[in-house]
C-alpha positions as a Python dict, from the first residue, in 0.01 Angstrom:
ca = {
    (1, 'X'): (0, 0, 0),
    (2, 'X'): (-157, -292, 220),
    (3, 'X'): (-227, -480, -60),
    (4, 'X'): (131, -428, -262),
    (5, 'X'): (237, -560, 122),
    (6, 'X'): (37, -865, 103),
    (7, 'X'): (154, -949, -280),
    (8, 'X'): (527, -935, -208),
    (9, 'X'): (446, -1186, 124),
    (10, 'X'): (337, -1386, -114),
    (11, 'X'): (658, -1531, -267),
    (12, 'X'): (561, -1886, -385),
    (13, 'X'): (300, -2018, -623),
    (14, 'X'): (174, -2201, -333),
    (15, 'X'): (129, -1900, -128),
    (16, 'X'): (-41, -1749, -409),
    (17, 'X'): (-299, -2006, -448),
    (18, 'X'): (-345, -2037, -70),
    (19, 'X'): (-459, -1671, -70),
    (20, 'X'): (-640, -1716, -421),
    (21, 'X'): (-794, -2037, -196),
    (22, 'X'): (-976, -1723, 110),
    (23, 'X'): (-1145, -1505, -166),
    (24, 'X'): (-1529, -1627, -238),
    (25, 'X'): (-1670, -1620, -588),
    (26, 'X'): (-1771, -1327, -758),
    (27, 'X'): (-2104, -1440, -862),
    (28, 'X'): (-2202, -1152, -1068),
    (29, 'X'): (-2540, -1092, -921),
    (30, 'X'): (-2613, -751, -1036),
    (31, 'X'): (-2421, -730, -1377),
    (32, 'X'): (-2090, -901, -1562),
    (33, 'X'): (-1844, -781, -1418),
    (34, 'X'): (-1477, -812, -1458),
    (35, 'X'): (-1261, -607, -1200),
    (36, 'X'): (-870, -568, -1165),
    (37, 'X'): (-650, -733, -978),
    (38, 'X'): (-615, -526, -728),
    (39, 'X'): (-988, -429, -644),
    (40, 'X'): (-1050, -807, -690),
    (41, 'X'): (-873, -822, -349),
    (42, 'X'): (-1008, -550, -196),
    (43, 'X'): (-1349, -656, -235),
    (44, 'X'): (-1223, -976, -168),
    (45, 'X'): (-1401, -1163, -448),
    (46, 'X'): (-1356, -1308, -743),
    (47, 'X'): (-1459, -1544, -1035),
    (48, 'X'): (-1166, -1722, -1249),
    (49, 'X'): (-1098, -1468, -1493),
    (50, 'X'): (-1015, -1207, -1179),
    (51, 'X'): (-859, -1461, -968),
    (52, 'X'): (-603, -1566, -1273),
    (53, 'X'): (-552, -1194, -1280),
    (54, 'X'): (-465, -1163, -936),
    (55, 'X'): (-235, -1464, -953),
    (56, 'X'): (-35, -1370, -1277),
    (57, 'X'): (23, -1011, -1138),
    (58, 'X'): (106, -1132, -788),
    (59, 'X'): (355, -1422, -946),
    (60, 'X'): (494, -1110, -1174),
    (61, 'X'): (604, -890, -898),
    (62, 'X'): (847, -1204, -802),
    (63, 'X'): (1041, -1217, -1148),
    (64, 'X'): (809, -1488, -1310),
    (65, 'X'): (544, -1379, -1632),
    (66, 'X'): (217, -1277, -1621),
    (67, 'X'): (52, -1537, -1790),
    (68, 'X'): (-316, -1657, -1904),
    (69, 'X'): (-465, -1937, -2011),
    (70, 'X'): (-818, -2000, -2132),
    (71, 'X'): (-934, -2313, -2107),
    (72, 'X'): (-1248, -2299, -2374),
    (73, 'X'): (-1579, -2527, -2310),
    (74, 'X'): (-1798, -2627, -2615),
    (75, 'X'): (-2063, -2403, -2666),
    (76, 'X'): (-2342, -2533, -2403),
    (77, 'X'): (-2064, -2440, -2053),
    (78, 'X'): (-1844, -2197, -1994),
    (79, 'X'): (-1453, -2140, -2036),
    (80, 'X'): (-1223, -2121, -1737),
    (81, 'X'): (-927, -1940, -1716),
    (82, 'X'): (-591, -1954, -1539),
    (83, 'X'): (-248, -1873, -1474),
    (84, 'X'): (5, -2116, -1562),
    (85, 'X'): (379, -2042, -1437),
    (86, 'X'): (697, -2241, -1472),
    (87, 'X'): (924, -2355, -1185),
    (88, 'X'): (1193, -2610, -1298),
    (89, 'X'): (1070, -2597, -1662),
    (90, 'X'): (766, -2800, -1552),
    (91, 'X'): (428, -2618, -1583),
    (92, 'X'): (176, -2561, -1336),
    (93, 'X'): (-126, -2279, -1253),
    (94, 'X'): (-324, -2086, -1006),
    (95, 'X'): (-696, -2080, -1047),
    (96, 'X'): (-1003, -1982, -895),
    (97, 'X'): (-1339, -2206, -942),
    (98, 'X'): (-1633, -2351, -761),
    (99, 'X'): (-1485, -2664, -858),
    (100, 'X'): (-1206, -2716, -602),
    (101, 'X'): (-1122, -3016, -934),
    (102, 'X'): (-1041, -2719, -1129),
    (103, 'X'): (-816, -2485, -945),
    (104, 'X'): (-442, -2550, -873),
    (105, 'X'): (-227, -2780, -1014),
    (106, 'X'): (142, -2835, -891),
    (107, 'X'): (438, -2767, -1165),
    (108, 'X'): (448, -3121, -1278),
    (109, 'X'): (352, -3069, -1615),
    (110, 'X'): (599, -3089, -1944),
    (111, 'X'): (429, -2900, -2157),
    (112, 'X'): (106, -2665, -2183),
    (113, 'X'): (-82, -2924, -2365),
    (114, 'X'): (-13, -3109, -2088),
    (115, 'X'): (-122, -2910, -1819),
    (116, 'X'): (-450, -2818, -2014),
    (117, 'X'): (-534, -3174, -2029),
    (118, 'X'): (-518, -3242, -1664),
    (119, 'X'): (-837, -3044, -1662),
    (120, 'X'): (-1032, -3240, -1872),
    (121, 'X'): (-1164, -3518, -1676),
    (122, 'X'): (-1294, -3257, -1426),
    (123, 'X'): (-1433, -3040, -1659),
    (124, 'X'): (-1786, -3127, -1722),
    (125, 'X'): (-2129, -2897, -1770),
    (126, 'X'): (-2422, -2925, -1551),
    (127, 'X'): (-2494, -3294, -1746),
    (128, 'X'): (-2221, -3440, -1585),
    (129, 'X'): (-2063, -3420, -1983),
    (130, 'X'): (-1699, -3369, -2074),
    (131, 'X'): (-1686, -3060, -2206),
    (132, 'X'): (-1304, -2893, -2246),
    (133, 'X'): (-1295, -2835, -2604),
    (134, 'X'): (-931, -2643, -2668),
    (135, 'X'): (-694, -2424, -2503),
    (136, 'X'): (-523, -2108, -2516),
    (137, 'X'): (-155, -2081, -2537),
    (138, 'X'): (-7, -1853, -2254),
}
């Protein structure tokens, strides 16, 4: 009940990300893990997988779709996924990373391909190498 509370606060892609902004990563320590949206935020963790979960329900319960995006690495780094929405017809997403390069982006964006792409200078492995391969469509 506190949480469906918190999600309906929560009215704007902005405010979305802002609260997506508090959580810390879910490092997976122990095991892989991938939990729900809603224990994501009571635990108040999360790695980008959960945190695109919590932002695609969240921006659902405020008339927009629930929508995912992977973002897919070549084989040597790992993918990243998001939630894109559309306000305007211009595309933007919520994200969680350790990469603050790699989290939101405002609804600027004409297209998907477009959006994707805005990751790709920030998306390097542990090299310091480019290494966004493809993308998902929503």
């Amino acid at each position: 009940e506190a949480e469906l509370e918190l999600f309906r606060s929560l009215d704007t892609p902005a405010k979305v990300q802002g609260m997506l902004d508090t959580m810390p990563m879910n490092h997976e320590v122990v095991k892989d893990v991938c939990m729900s949206a809603l224990e994501a935020v009571r635990q108040n963790h999360g790695h980008c997988l959960e945190g695109a979960l919590v932002g695609a329900y969240v921006l659902s319960l405020h008339g927009m779709p629930p929508l995912l995006m992977d973002l897919r690495a070549d084989r040597r780094d790992d993918d990243h996924v998001v939630a894109p929405f559309q306000l305007h017809g211009l595309w933007g997403c919520l994200s969680v990373s350790n990469h603050a390069s790699l989290r939101f982006r405002n609804a600027a964006y004409g297209s998907i391909r477009e959006l994707a792409l805005s990751y790709f200078d920030d998306y390097m492995d542990g090299t310091g190498r480019r290494s966004l391969r493809s993308f998902s469509e929503p």
